[in-house]
Amino acid sequence: MARKSLLSEVKETQLAIELIEAGARLQVLESETALSRERLLKLYKEVRGESPPKGMLPFSTDWFLTWLPNVHSSLFINIYRYLIKNGNCEGIEGVLKAYKLYQEYLKTNEIEEVLSFTRAWTLVRFFDSKMLETTQCSKCGGHFVVHPDDLHDDYLCGLCHMPSRAGKTKKAREALEAEQHGVAA
Ligand SMILES: [Zn+2]
């Protein structure tokens, strides 16, 4: 094997291992590295001690718009954009770095992980193909993942507009109205 191709083989293998450790699915590995499927399968088994899960990658944008996934997706995409804008990383390296920072943030704040690496990778692809974008919350000013076709006037993010049971919402609204009218609730 020529020296140059050996070097790229080593690099590709390192990248594949990093991706597998982060939790990437086989489809992600196949699209981000030039290694053969057989080689990737072997690497996957070596790193994780089991075969990769079968099945298609999550394809729909809907998941990213549901409440809790949206909060996590927005956190991730903000980290990713920051890195791309200010760091010297790009492409898959940016996704990997952003994902590690996302995981660190969760660990520090004792929050359960919602966004898998493969979901994060898919999210970036959706942004690249303009199937998703962010808009600013009119209350907190944060940037949140939205569908480009929806209207975003006076957009309220999932944190400023928490879903709750109907009864709770009614009570909260009554309390708020009472407060606004200067009446003790
Ligand atoms: Zn908000």
mmCIF file with all atom_site columns, C-alpha atoms and ligand atoms in Angstrom:
data_model
loop_
_atom_site.group_PDB
_atom_site.id
_atom_site.type_symbol
_atom_site.label_atom_id
_atom_site.label_alt_id
_atom_site.label_comp_id
_atom_site.label_asym_id
_atom_site.label_entity_id
_atom_site.label_seq_id
_atom_site.pdbx_PDB_ins_code
_atom_site.Cartn_x
_atom_site.Cartn_y
_atom_site.Cartn_z
_atom_site.occupancy
_atom_site.B_iso_or_equiv
_atom_site.pdbx_formal_charge
_atom_site.auth_seq_id
_atom_site.auth_comp_id
_atom_site.auth_asym_id
_atom_site.auth_atom_id
_atom_site.pdbx_PDB_model_num
ATOM   1   C  CA . MET A 1 1   ? 0.000   0.000  0.000  1.00 0.00 ? 1   MET A CA 1
ATOM   2   C  CA . ALA A 1 2   ? 1.313   3.470  -0.913 1.00 0.00 ? 2   ALA A CA 1
ATOM   3   C  CA . ARG A 1 3   ? 2.262   5.739  1.966  1.00 0.00 ? 3   ARG A CA 1
ATOM   4   C  CA . LYS A 1 4   ? -0.365  8.346  1.181  1.00 0.00 ? 4   LYS A CA 1
ATOM   5   C  CA . SER A 1 5   ? -3.258  5.908  1.029  1.00 0.00 ? 5   SER A CA 1
ATOM   6   C  CA . LEU A 1 6   ? -2.033  4.219  4.214  1.00 0.00 ? 6   LEU A CA 1
ATOM   7   C  CA . LEU A 1 7   ? -2.120  7.610  5.930  1.00 0.00 ? 7   LEU A CA 1
ATOM   8   C  CA . SER A 1 8   ? -5.647  8.311  4.776  1.00 0.00 ? 8   SER A CA 1
ATOM   9   C  CA . GLU A 1 9   ? -6.695  4.786  5.802  1.00 0.00 ? 9   GLU A CA 1
ATOM   10  C  CA . VAL A 1 10  ? -5.389  5.491  9.319  1.00 0.00 ? 10  VAL A CA 1
ATOM   11  C  CA . LYS A 1 11  ? -7.192  8.850  9.422  1.00 0.00 ? 11  LYS A CA 1
ATOM   12  C  CA . GLU A 1 12  ? -10.434 7.345  8.177  1.00 0.00 ? 12  GLU A CA 1
ATOM   13  C  CA . THR A 1 13  ? -10.201 4.566  10.735 1.00 0.00 ? 13  THR A CA 1
ATOM   14  C  CA . GLN A 1 14  ? -9.621  7.057  13.554 1.00 0.00 ? 14  GLN A CA 1
ATOM   15  C  CA . LEU A 1 15  ? -12.608 9.091  12.447 1.00 0.00 ? 15  LEU A CA 1
ATOM   16  C  CA . ALA A 1 16  ? -14.774 5.955  12.201 1.00 0.00 ? 16  ALA A CA 1
ATOM   17  C  CA . ILE A 1 17  ? -13.783 4.895  15.733 1.00 0.00 ? 17  ILE A CA 1
ATOM   18  C  CA . GLU A 1 18  ? -14.568 8.347  17.113 1.00 0.00 ? 18  GLU A CA 1
ATOM   19  C  CA . LEU A 1 19  ? -17.941 8.295  15.389 1.00 0.00 ? 19  LEU A CA 1
ATOM   20  C  CA . ILE A 1 20  ? -18.745 4.801  16.661 1.00 0.00 ? 20  ILE A CA 1
ATOM   21  C  CA . GLU A 1 21  ? -17.790 5.855  20.200 1.00 0.00 ? 21  GLU A CA 1
ATOM   22  C  CA . ALA A 1 22  ? -20.118 8.853  19.908 1.00 0.00 ? 22  ALA A CA 1
ATOM   23  C  CA . GLY A 1 23  ? -22.920 6.447  18.964 1.00 0.00 ? 23  GLY A CA 1
ATOM   24  C  CA . ALA A 1 24  ? -23.102 6.882  15.182 1.00 0.00 ? 24  ALA A CA 1
ATOM   25  C  CA . ARG A 1 25  ? -25.182 4.400  13.195 1.00 0.00 ? 25  ARG A CA 1
ATOM   26  C  CA . LEU A 1 26  ? -23.716 2.494  10.258 1.00 0.00 ? 26  LEU A CA 1
ATOM   27  C  CA . GLN A 1 27  ? -25.343 4.785  7.674  1.00 0.00 ? 27  GLN A CA 1
ATOM   28  C  CA . VAL A 1 28  ? -23.560 7.766  9.232  1.00 0.00 ? 28  VAL A CA 1
ATOM   29  C  CA . LEU A 1 29  ? -20.211 5.953  9.078  1.00 0.00 ? 29  LEU A CA 1
ATOM   30  C  CA . GLU A 1 30  ? -20.772 4.989  5.455  1.00 0.00 ? 30  GLU A CA 1
ATOM   31  C  CA . SER A 1 31  ? -21.544 8.529  4.419  1.00 0.00 ? 31  SER A CA 1
ATOM   32  C  CA . GLU A 1 32  ? -18.743 10.205 6.421  1.00 0.00 ? 32  GLU A CA 1
ATOM   33  C  CA . THR A 1 33  ? -15.830 7.844  5.766  1.00 0.00 ? 33  THR A CA 1
ATOM   34  C  CA . ALA A 1 34  ? -14.432 6.163  2.671  1.00 0.00 ? 34  ALA A CA 1
ATOM   35  C  CA . LEU A 1 35  ? -14.073 2.799  4.436  1.00 0.00 ? 35  LEU A CA 1
ATOM   36  C  CA . SER A 1 36  ? -15.862 -0.247 3.106  1.00 0.00 ? 36  SER A CA 1
ATOM   37  C  CA . ARG A 1 37  ? -19.028 -1.549 4.737  1.00 0.00 ? 37  ARG A CA 1
ATOM   38  C  CA . GLU A 1 38  ? -17.216 -4.735 5.786  1.00 0.00 ? 38  GLU A CA 1
ATOM   39  C  CA . ARG A 1 39  ? -14.424 -2.759 7.444  1.00 0.00 ? 39  ARG A CA 1
ATOM   40  C  CA . LEU A 1 40  ? -16.935 -0.513 9.214  1.00 0.00 ? 40  LEU A CA 1
ATOM   41  C  CA . LEU A 1 41  ? -18.938 -3.495 10.468 1.00 0.00 ? 41  LEU A CA 1
ATOM   42  C  CA . LYS A 1 42  ? -15.758 -5.022 11.843 1.00 0.00 ? 42  LYS A CA 1
ATOM   43  C  CA . LEU A 1 43  ? -14.709 -1.769 13.513 1.00 0.00 ? 43  LEU A CA 1
ATOM   44  C  CA . TYR A 1 44  ? -18.172 -1.319 14.977 1.00 0.00 ? 44  TYR A CA 1
ATOM   45  C  CA . LYS A 1 45  ? -18.090 -4.769 16.561 1.00 0.00 ? 45  LYS A CA 1
ATOM   46  C  CA . GLU A 1 46  ? -14.602 -4.158 17.924 1.00 0.00 ? 46  GLU A CA 1
ATOM   47  C  CA . VAL A 1 47  ? -15.520 -0.823 19.494 1.00 0.00 ? 47  VAL A CA 1
ATOM   48  C  CA . ARG A 1 48  ? -18.998 -1.596 20.822 1.00 0.00 ? 48  ARG A CA 1
ATOM   49  C  CA . GLY A 1 49  ? -18.799 -5.348 21.207 1.00 0.00 ? 49  GLY A CA 1
ATOM   50  C  CA . GLU A 1 50  ? -21.999 -5.870 19.201 1.00 0.00 ? 50  GLU A CA 1
ATOM   51  C  CA . SER A 1 51  ? -23.398 -5.512 15.706 1.00 0.00 ? 51  SER A CA 1
ATOM   52  C  CA . PRO A 1 52  ? -24.853 -2.129 14.669 1.00 0.00 ? 52  PRO A CA 1
ATOM   53  C  CA . PRO A 1 53  ? -28.646 -1.813 14.937 1.00 0.00 ? 53  PRO A CA 1
ATOM   54  C  CA . LYS A 1 54  ? -30.489 -2.467 11.696 1.00 0.00 ? 54  LYS A CA 1
ATOM   55  C  CA . GLY A 1 55  ? -33.108 -0.212 10.187 1.00 0.00 ? 55  GLY A CA 1
ATOM   56  C  CA . MET A 1 56  ? -33.347 3.127  8.496  1.00 0.00 ? 56  MET A CA 1
ATOM   57  C  CA . LEU A 1 57  ? -32.162 6.414  9.930  1.00 0.00 ? 57  LEU A CA 1
ATOM   58  C  CA . PRO A 1 58  ? -34.781 8.743  11.380 1.00 0.00 ? 58  PRO A CA 1
ATOM   59  C  CA . PHE A 1 59  ? -35.881 10.660 8.321  1.00 0.00 ? 59  PHE A CA 1
ATOM   60  C  CA . SER A 1 60  ? -38.687 13.008 9.404  1.00 0.00 ? 60  SER A CA 1
ATOM   61  C  CA . THR A 1 61  ? -38.124 16.576 10.610 1.00 0.00 ? 61  THR A CA 1
ATOM   62  C  CA . ASP A 1 62  ? -41.168 16.271 12.927 1.00 0.00 ? 62  ASP A CA 1
ATOM   63  C  CA . TRP A 1 63  ? -39.272 14.697 15.814 1.00 0.00 ? 63  TRP A CA 1
ATOM   64  C  CA . PHE A 1 64  ? -37.072 17.797 16.151 1.00 0.00 ? 64  PHE A CA 1
ATOM   65  C  CA . LEU A 1 65  ? -40.150 19.983 16.552 1.00 0.00 ? 65  LEU A CA 1
ATOM   66  C  CA . THR A 1 66  ? -41.732 18.092 19.447 1.00 0.00 ? 66  THR A CA 1
ATOM   67  C  CA . TRP A 1 67  ? -41.279 19.736 22.825 1.00 0.00 ? 67  TRP A CA 1
ATOM   68  C  CA . LEU A 1 68  ? -38.333 18.126 24.626 1.00 0.00 ? 68  LEU A CA 1
ATOM   69  C  CA . PRO A 1 69  ? -36.401 17.114 21.480 1.00 0.00 ? 69  PRO A CA 1
ATOM   70  C  CA . ASN A 1 70  ? -36.804 20.699 20.261 1.00 0.00 ? 70  ASN A CA 1
ATOM   71  C  CA . VAL A 1 71  ? -35.161 22.126 23.377 1.00 0.00 ? 71  VAL A CA 1
ATOM   72  C  CA . HIS A 1 72  ? -32.235 19.700 23.034 1.00 0.00 ? 72  HIS A CA 1
ATOM   73  C  CA . SER A 1 73  ? -31.947 20.127 19.256 1.00 0.00 ? 73  SER A CA 1
ATOM   74  C  CA . SER A 1 74  ? -31.877 23.887 19.647 1.00 0.00 ? 74  SER A CA 1
ATOM   75  C  CA . LEU A 1 75  ? -29.166 23.646 22.291 1.00 0.00 ? 75  LEU A CA 1
ATOM   76  C  CA . PHE A 1 76  ? -27.099 21.413 20.007 1.00 0.00 ? 76  PHE A CA 1
ATOM   77  C  CA . ILE A 1 77  ? -27.493 23.515 16.853 1.00 0.00 ? 77  ILE A CA 1
ATOM   78  C  CA . ASN A 1 78  ? -26.499 26.666 18.765 1.00 0.00 ? 78  ASN A CA 1
ATOM   79  C  CA . ILE A 1 79  ? -23.298 24.963 19.970 1.00 0.00 ? 79  ILE A CA 1
ATOM   80  C  CA . TYR A 1 80  ? -22.608 23.650 16.452 1.00 0.00 ? 80  TYR A CA 1
ATOM   81  C  CA . ARG A 1 81  ? -23.096 27.054 14.822 1.00 0.00 ? 81  ARG A CA 1
ATOM   82  C  CA . TYR A 1 82  ? -20.887 28.700 17.419 1.00 0.00 ? 82  TYR A CA 1
ATOM   83  C  CA . LEU A 1 83  ? -18.093 26.222 16.708 1.00 0.00 ? 83  LEU A CA 1
ATOM   84  C  CA . ILE A 1 84  ? -18.370 26.588 12.944 1.00 0.00 ? 84  ILE A CA 1
ATOM   85  C  CA . LYS A 1 85  ? -18.408 30.378 13.214 1.00 0.00 ? 85  LYS A CA 1
ATOM   86  C  CA . ASN A 1 86  ? -15.592 30.762 15.738 1.00 0.00 ? 86  ASN A CA 1
ATOM   87  C  CA . GLY A 1 87  ? -13.610 27.556 15.616 1.00 0.00 ? 87  GLY A CA 1
ATOM   88  C  CA . ASN A 1 88  ? -11.539 26.149 12.846 1.00 0.00 ? 88  ASN A CA 1
ATOM   89  C  CA . CYS A 1 89  ? -13.531 22.966 12.511 1.00 0.00 ? 89  CYS A CA 1
ATOM   90  C  CA . GLU A 1 90  ? -16.020 22.073 9.822  1.00 0.00 ? 90  GLU A CA 1
ATOM   91  C  CA . GLY A 1 91  ? -18.102 19.210 8.541  1.00 0.00 ? 91  GLY A CA 1
ATOM   92  C  CA . ILE A 1 92  ? -18.147 16.004 10.551 1.00 0.00 ? 92  ILE A CA 1
ATOM   93  C  CA . GLU A 1 93  ? -15.453 17.283 12.959 1.00 0.00 ? 93  GLU A CA 1
ATOM   94  C  CA . GLY A 1 94  ? -17.758 20.152 13.879 1.00 0.00 ? 94  GLY A CA 1
ATOM   95  C  CA . VAL A 1 95  ? -20.637 17.748 14.503 1.00 0.00 ? 95  VAL A CA 1
ATOM   96  C  CA . LEU A 1 96  ? -18.420 15.550 16.709 1.00 0.00 ? 96  LEU A CA 1
ATOM   97  C  CA . LYS A 1 97  ? -17.054 18.488 18.729 1.00 0.00 ? 97  LYS A CA 1
ATOM   98  C  CA . ALA A 1 98  ? -20.490 20.063 19.148 1.00 0.00 ? 98  ALA A CA 1
ATOM   99  C  CA . TYR A 1 99  ? -21.915 16.723 20.260 1.00 0.00 ? 99  TYR A CA 1
ATOM   100 C  CA . LYS A 1 100 ? -19.214 16.281 22.897 1.00 0.00 ? 100 LYS A CA 1
ATOM   101 C  CA . LEU A 1 101 ? -19.937 19.781 24.232 1.00 0.00 ? 101 LEU A CA 1
ATOM   102 C  CA . TYR A 1 102 ? -23.663 19.004 24.265 1.00 0.00 ? 102 TYR A CA 1
ATOM   103 C  CA . GLN A 1 103 ? -22.980 15.850 26.304 1.00 0.00 ? 103 GLN A CA 1
ATOM   104 C  CA . GLU A 1 104 ? -20.701 17.763 28.689 1.00 0.00 ? 104 GLU A CA 1
ATOM   105 C  CA . TYR A 1 105 ? -23.401 20.376 29.208 1.00 0.00 ? 105 TYR A CA 1
ATOM   106 C  CA . LEU A 1 106 ? -25.947 17.679 30.090 1.00 0.00 ? 106 LEU A CA 1
ATOM   107 C  CA . LYS A 1 107 ? -23.534 15.975 32.456 1.00 0.00 ? 107 LYS A CA 1
ATOM   108 C  CA . THR A 1 108 ? -22.696 19.212 34.260 1.00 0.00 ? 108 THR A CA 1
ATOM   109 C  CA . ASN A 1 109 ? -26.351 20.081 34.676 1.00 0.00 ? 109 ASN A CA 1
ATOM   110 C  CA . GLU A 1 110 ? -27.484 16.502 35.388 1.00 0.00 ? 110 GLU A CA 1
ATOM   111 C  CA . ILE A 1 111 ? -29.890 16.474 32.447 1.00 0.00 ? 111 ILE A CA 1
ATOM   112 C  CA . GLU A 1 112 ? -30.835 13.256 30.676 1.00 0.00 ? 112 GLU A CA 1
ATOM   113 C  CA . GLU A 1 113 ? -29.645 12.886 27.062 1.00 0.00 ? 113 GLU A CA 1
ATOM   114 C  CA . VAL A 1 114 ? -32.406 13.219 24.480 1.00 0.00 ? 114 VAL A CA 1
ATOM   115 C  CA . LEU A 1 115 ? -30.500 13.825 21.244 1.00 0.00 ? 115 LEU A CA 1
ATOM   116 C  CA . SER A 1 116 ? -28.468 10.817 20.050 1.00 0.00 ? 116 SER A CA 1
ATOM   117 C  CA . PHE A 1 117 ? -25.383 11.410 17.907 1.00 0.00 ? 117 PHE A CA 1
ATOM   118 C  CA . THR A 1 118 ? -27.170 10.087 14.839 1.00 0.00 ? 118 THR A CA 1
ATOM   119 C  CA . ARG A 1 119 ? -30.082 12.459 15.501 1.00 0.00 ? 119 ARG A CA 1
ATOM   120 C  CA . ALA A 1 120 ? -27.642 15.367 15.903 1.00 0.00 ? 120 ALA A CA 1
ATOM   121 C  CA . TRP A 1 121 ? -25.946 14.439 12.627 1.00 0.00 ? 121 TRP A CA 1
ATOM   122 C  CA . THR A 1 122 ? -29.346 14.207 10.897 1.00 0.00 ? 122 THR A CA 1
ATOM   123 C  CA . LEU A 1 123 ? -30.285 17.607 12.335 1.00 0.00 ? 123 LEU A CA 1
ATOM   124 C  CA . VAL A 1 124 ? -27.215 19.219 10.738 1.00 0.00 ? 124 VAL A CA 1
ATOM   125 C  CA . ARG A 1 125 ? -28.137 17.595 7.412  1.00 0.00 ? 125 ARG A CA 1
ATOM   126 C  CA . PHE A 1 126 ? -31.664 19.012 7.712  1.00 0.00 ? 126 PHE A CA 1
ATOM   127 C  CA . PHE A 1 127 ? -30.169 22.471 8.305  1.00 0.00 ? 127 PHE A CA 1
ATOM   128 C  CA . ASP A 1 128 ? -27.800 22.100 5.350  1.00 0.00 ? 128 ASP A CA 1
ATOM   129 C  CA . SER A 1 129 ? -30.690 21.192 3.074  1.00 0.00 ? 129 SER A CA 1
ATOM   130 C  CA . LYS A 1 130 ? -32.837 24.016 4.541  1.00 0.00 ? 130 LYS A CA 1
ATOM   131 C  CA . MET A 1 131 ? -35.503 21.598 5.749  1.00 0.00 ? 131 MET A CA 1
ATOM   132 C  CA . LEU A 1 132 ? -35.138 23.161 9.202  1.00 0.00 ? 132 LEU A CA 1
ATOM   133 C  CA . GLU A 1 133 ? -34.002 26.568 10.434 1.00 0.00 ? 133 GLU A CA 1
ATOM   134 C  CA . THR A 1 134 ? -33.977 28.559 13.665 1.00 0.00 ? 134 THR A CA 1
ATOM   135 C  CA . THR A 1 135 ? -36.052 31.508 14.754 1.00 0.00 ? 135 THR A CA 1
ATOM   136 C  CA . GLN A 1 136 ? -35.741 33.809 17.748 1.00 0.00 ? 136 GLN A CA 1
ATOM   137 C  CA . CYS A 1 137 ? -38.071 33.456 20.716 1.00 0.00 ? 137 CYS A CA 1
ATOM   138 C  CA . SER A 1 138 ? -39.946 36.721 21.231 1.00 0.00 ? 138 SER A CA 1
ATOM   139 C  CA . LYS A 1 139 ? -39.673 36.360 25.005 1.00 0.00 ? 139 LYS A CA 1
ATOM   140 C  CA . CYS A 1 140 ? -36.240 34.957 25.920 1.00 0.00 ? 140 CYS A CA 1
ATOM   141 C  CA . GLY A 1 141 ? -34.405 35.836 22.689 1.00 0.00 ? 141 GLY A CA 1
ATOM   142 C  CA . GLY A 1 142 ? -32.997 32.323 22.271 1.00 0.00 ? 142 GLY A CA 1
ATOM   143 C  CA . HIS A 1 143 ? -32.762 30.669 18.849 1.00 0.00 ? 143 HIS A CA 1
ATOM   144 C  CA . PHE A 1 144 ? -34.904 27.584 18.383 1.00 0.00 ? 144 PHE A CA 1
ATOM   145 C  CA . VAL A 1 145 ? -35.353 24.936 15.686 1.00 0.00 ? 145 VAL A CA 1
ATOM   146 C  CA . VAL A 1 146 ? -38.424 25.512 13.536 1.00 0.00 ? 146 VAL A CA 1
ATOM   147 C  CA . HIS A 1 147 ? -39.869 24.440 10.219 1.00 0.00 ? 147 HIS A CA 1
ATOM   148 C  CA . PRO A 1 148 ? -39.128 27.049 7.498  1.00 0.00 ? 148 PRO A CA 1
ATOM   149 C  CA . ASP A 1 149 ? -42.703 26.971 6.157  1.00 0.00 ? 149 ASP A CA 1
ATOM   150 C  CA . ASP A 1 150 ? -44.380 27.799 9.462  1.00 0.00 ? 150 ASP A CA 1
ATOM   151 C  CA . LEU A 1 151 ? -45.140 31.358 10.510 1.00 0.00 ? 151 LEU A CA 1
ATOM   152 C  CA . HIS A 1 152 ? -42.880 32.589 13.292 1.00 0.00 ? 152 HIS A CA 1
ATOM   153 C  CA . ASP A 1 153 ? -44.351 35.972 14.247 1.00 0.00 ? 153 ASP A CA 1
ATOM   154 C  CA . ASP A 1 154 ? -44.237 36.341 18.040 1.00 0.00 ? 154 ASP A CA 1
ATOM   155 C  CA . TYR A 1 155 ? -42.695 32.880 18.300 1.00 0.00 ? 155 TYR A CA 1
ATOM   156 C  CA . LEU A 1 156 ? -42.536 31.455 21.833 1.00 0.00 ? 156 LEU A CA 1
ATOM   157 C  CA . CYS A 1 157 ? -39.999 28.700 22.504 1.00 0.00 ? 157 CYS A CA 1
ATOM   158 C  CA . GLY A 1 158 ? -40.682 25.493 24.418 1.00 0.00 ? 158 GLY A CA 1
ATOM   159 C  CA . LEU A 1 159 ? -39.115 26.883 27.580 1.00 0.00 ? 159 LEU A CA 1
ATOM   160 C  CA . CYS A 1 160 ? -41.148 30.086 27.622 1.00 0.00 ? 160 CYS A CA 1
ATOM   161 C  CA . HIS A 1 161 ? -44.285 28.217 26.656 1.00 0.00 ? 161 HIS A CA 1
ATOM   162 C  CA . MET A 1 162 ? -44.179 24.953 28.590 1.00 0.00 ? 162 MET A CA 1
ATOM   163 C  CA . PRO A 1 163 ? -46.821 22.379 27.791 1.00 0.00 ? 163 PRO A CA 1
ATOM   164 C  CA . SER A 1 164 ? -48.845 21.339 30.802 1.00 0.00 ? 164 SER A CA 1
ATOM   165 C  CA . ARG A 1 165 ? -52.102 19.626 31.567 1.00 0.00 ? 165 ARG A CA 1
ATOM   166 C  CA . ALA A 1 166 ? -55.206 21.531 30.572 1.00 0.00 ? 166 ALA A CA 1
ATOM   167 C  CA . GLY A 1 167 ? -56.257 22.009 34.206 1.00 0.00 ? 167 GLY A CA 1
ATOM   168 C  CA . LYS A 1 168 ? -52.880 23.393 35.134 1.00 0.00 ? 168 LYS A CA 1
ATOM   169 C  CA . THR A 1 169 ? -52.930 25.735 32.154 1.00 0.00 ? 169 THR A CA 1
ATOM   170 C  CA . LYS A 1 170 ? -56.371 26.979 33.122 1.00 0.00 ? 170 LYS A CA 1
ATOM   171 C  CA . LYS A 1 171 ? -55.274 27.575 36.710 1.00 0.00 ? 171 LYS A CA 1
ATOM   172 C  CA . ALA A 1 172 ? -52.135 29.360 35.565 1.00 0.00 ? 172 ALA A CA 1
ATOM   173 C  CA . ARG A 1 173 ? -54.113 31.534 33.186 1.00 0.00 ? 173 ARG A CA 1
ATOM   174 C  CA . GLU A 1 174 ? -56.593 32.422 35.911 1.00 0.00 ? 174 GLU A CA 1
ATOM   175 C  CA . ALA A 1 175 ? -53.763 33.284 38.283 1.00 0.00 ? 175 ALA A CA 1
ATOM   176 C  CA . LEU A 1 176 ? -52.124 35.427 35.631 1.00 0.00 ? 176 LEU A CA 1
ATOM   177 C  CA . GLU A 1 177 ? -55.369 37.209 34.807 1.00 0.00 ? 177 GLU A CA 1
ATOM   178 C  CA . ALA A 1 178 ? -56.072 37.818 38.477 1.00 0.00 ? 178 ALA A CA 1
ATOM   179 C  CA . GLU A 1 179 ? -52.570 39.256 38.871 1.00 0.00 ? 179 GLU A CA 1
ATOM   180 C  CA . GLN A 1 180 ? -53.042 41.526 35.882 1.00 0.00 ? 180 GLN A CA 1
ATOM   181 C  CA . HIS A 1 181 ? -56.303 42.808 37.284 1.00 0.00 ? 181 HIS A CA 1
ATOM   182 C  CA . GLY A 1 182 ? -54.750 43.422 40.664 1.00 0.00 ? 182 GLY A CA 1
ATOM   183 C  CA . VAL A 1 183 ? -56.919 40.812 42.349 1.00 0.00 ? 183 VAL A CA 1
ATOM   184 C  CA . ALA A 1 184 ? -55.472 38.349 44.832 1.00 0.00 ? 184 ALA A CA 1
ATOM   185 C  CA . ALA A 1 185 ? -55.676 34.857 43.342 1.00 0.00 ? 185 ALA A CA 1
HETATM 186 ZN ZN . ZN  B 2 .   ? -38.104 31.536 24.916 1.00 0.00 ? 1   ZN  B ZN 1
#
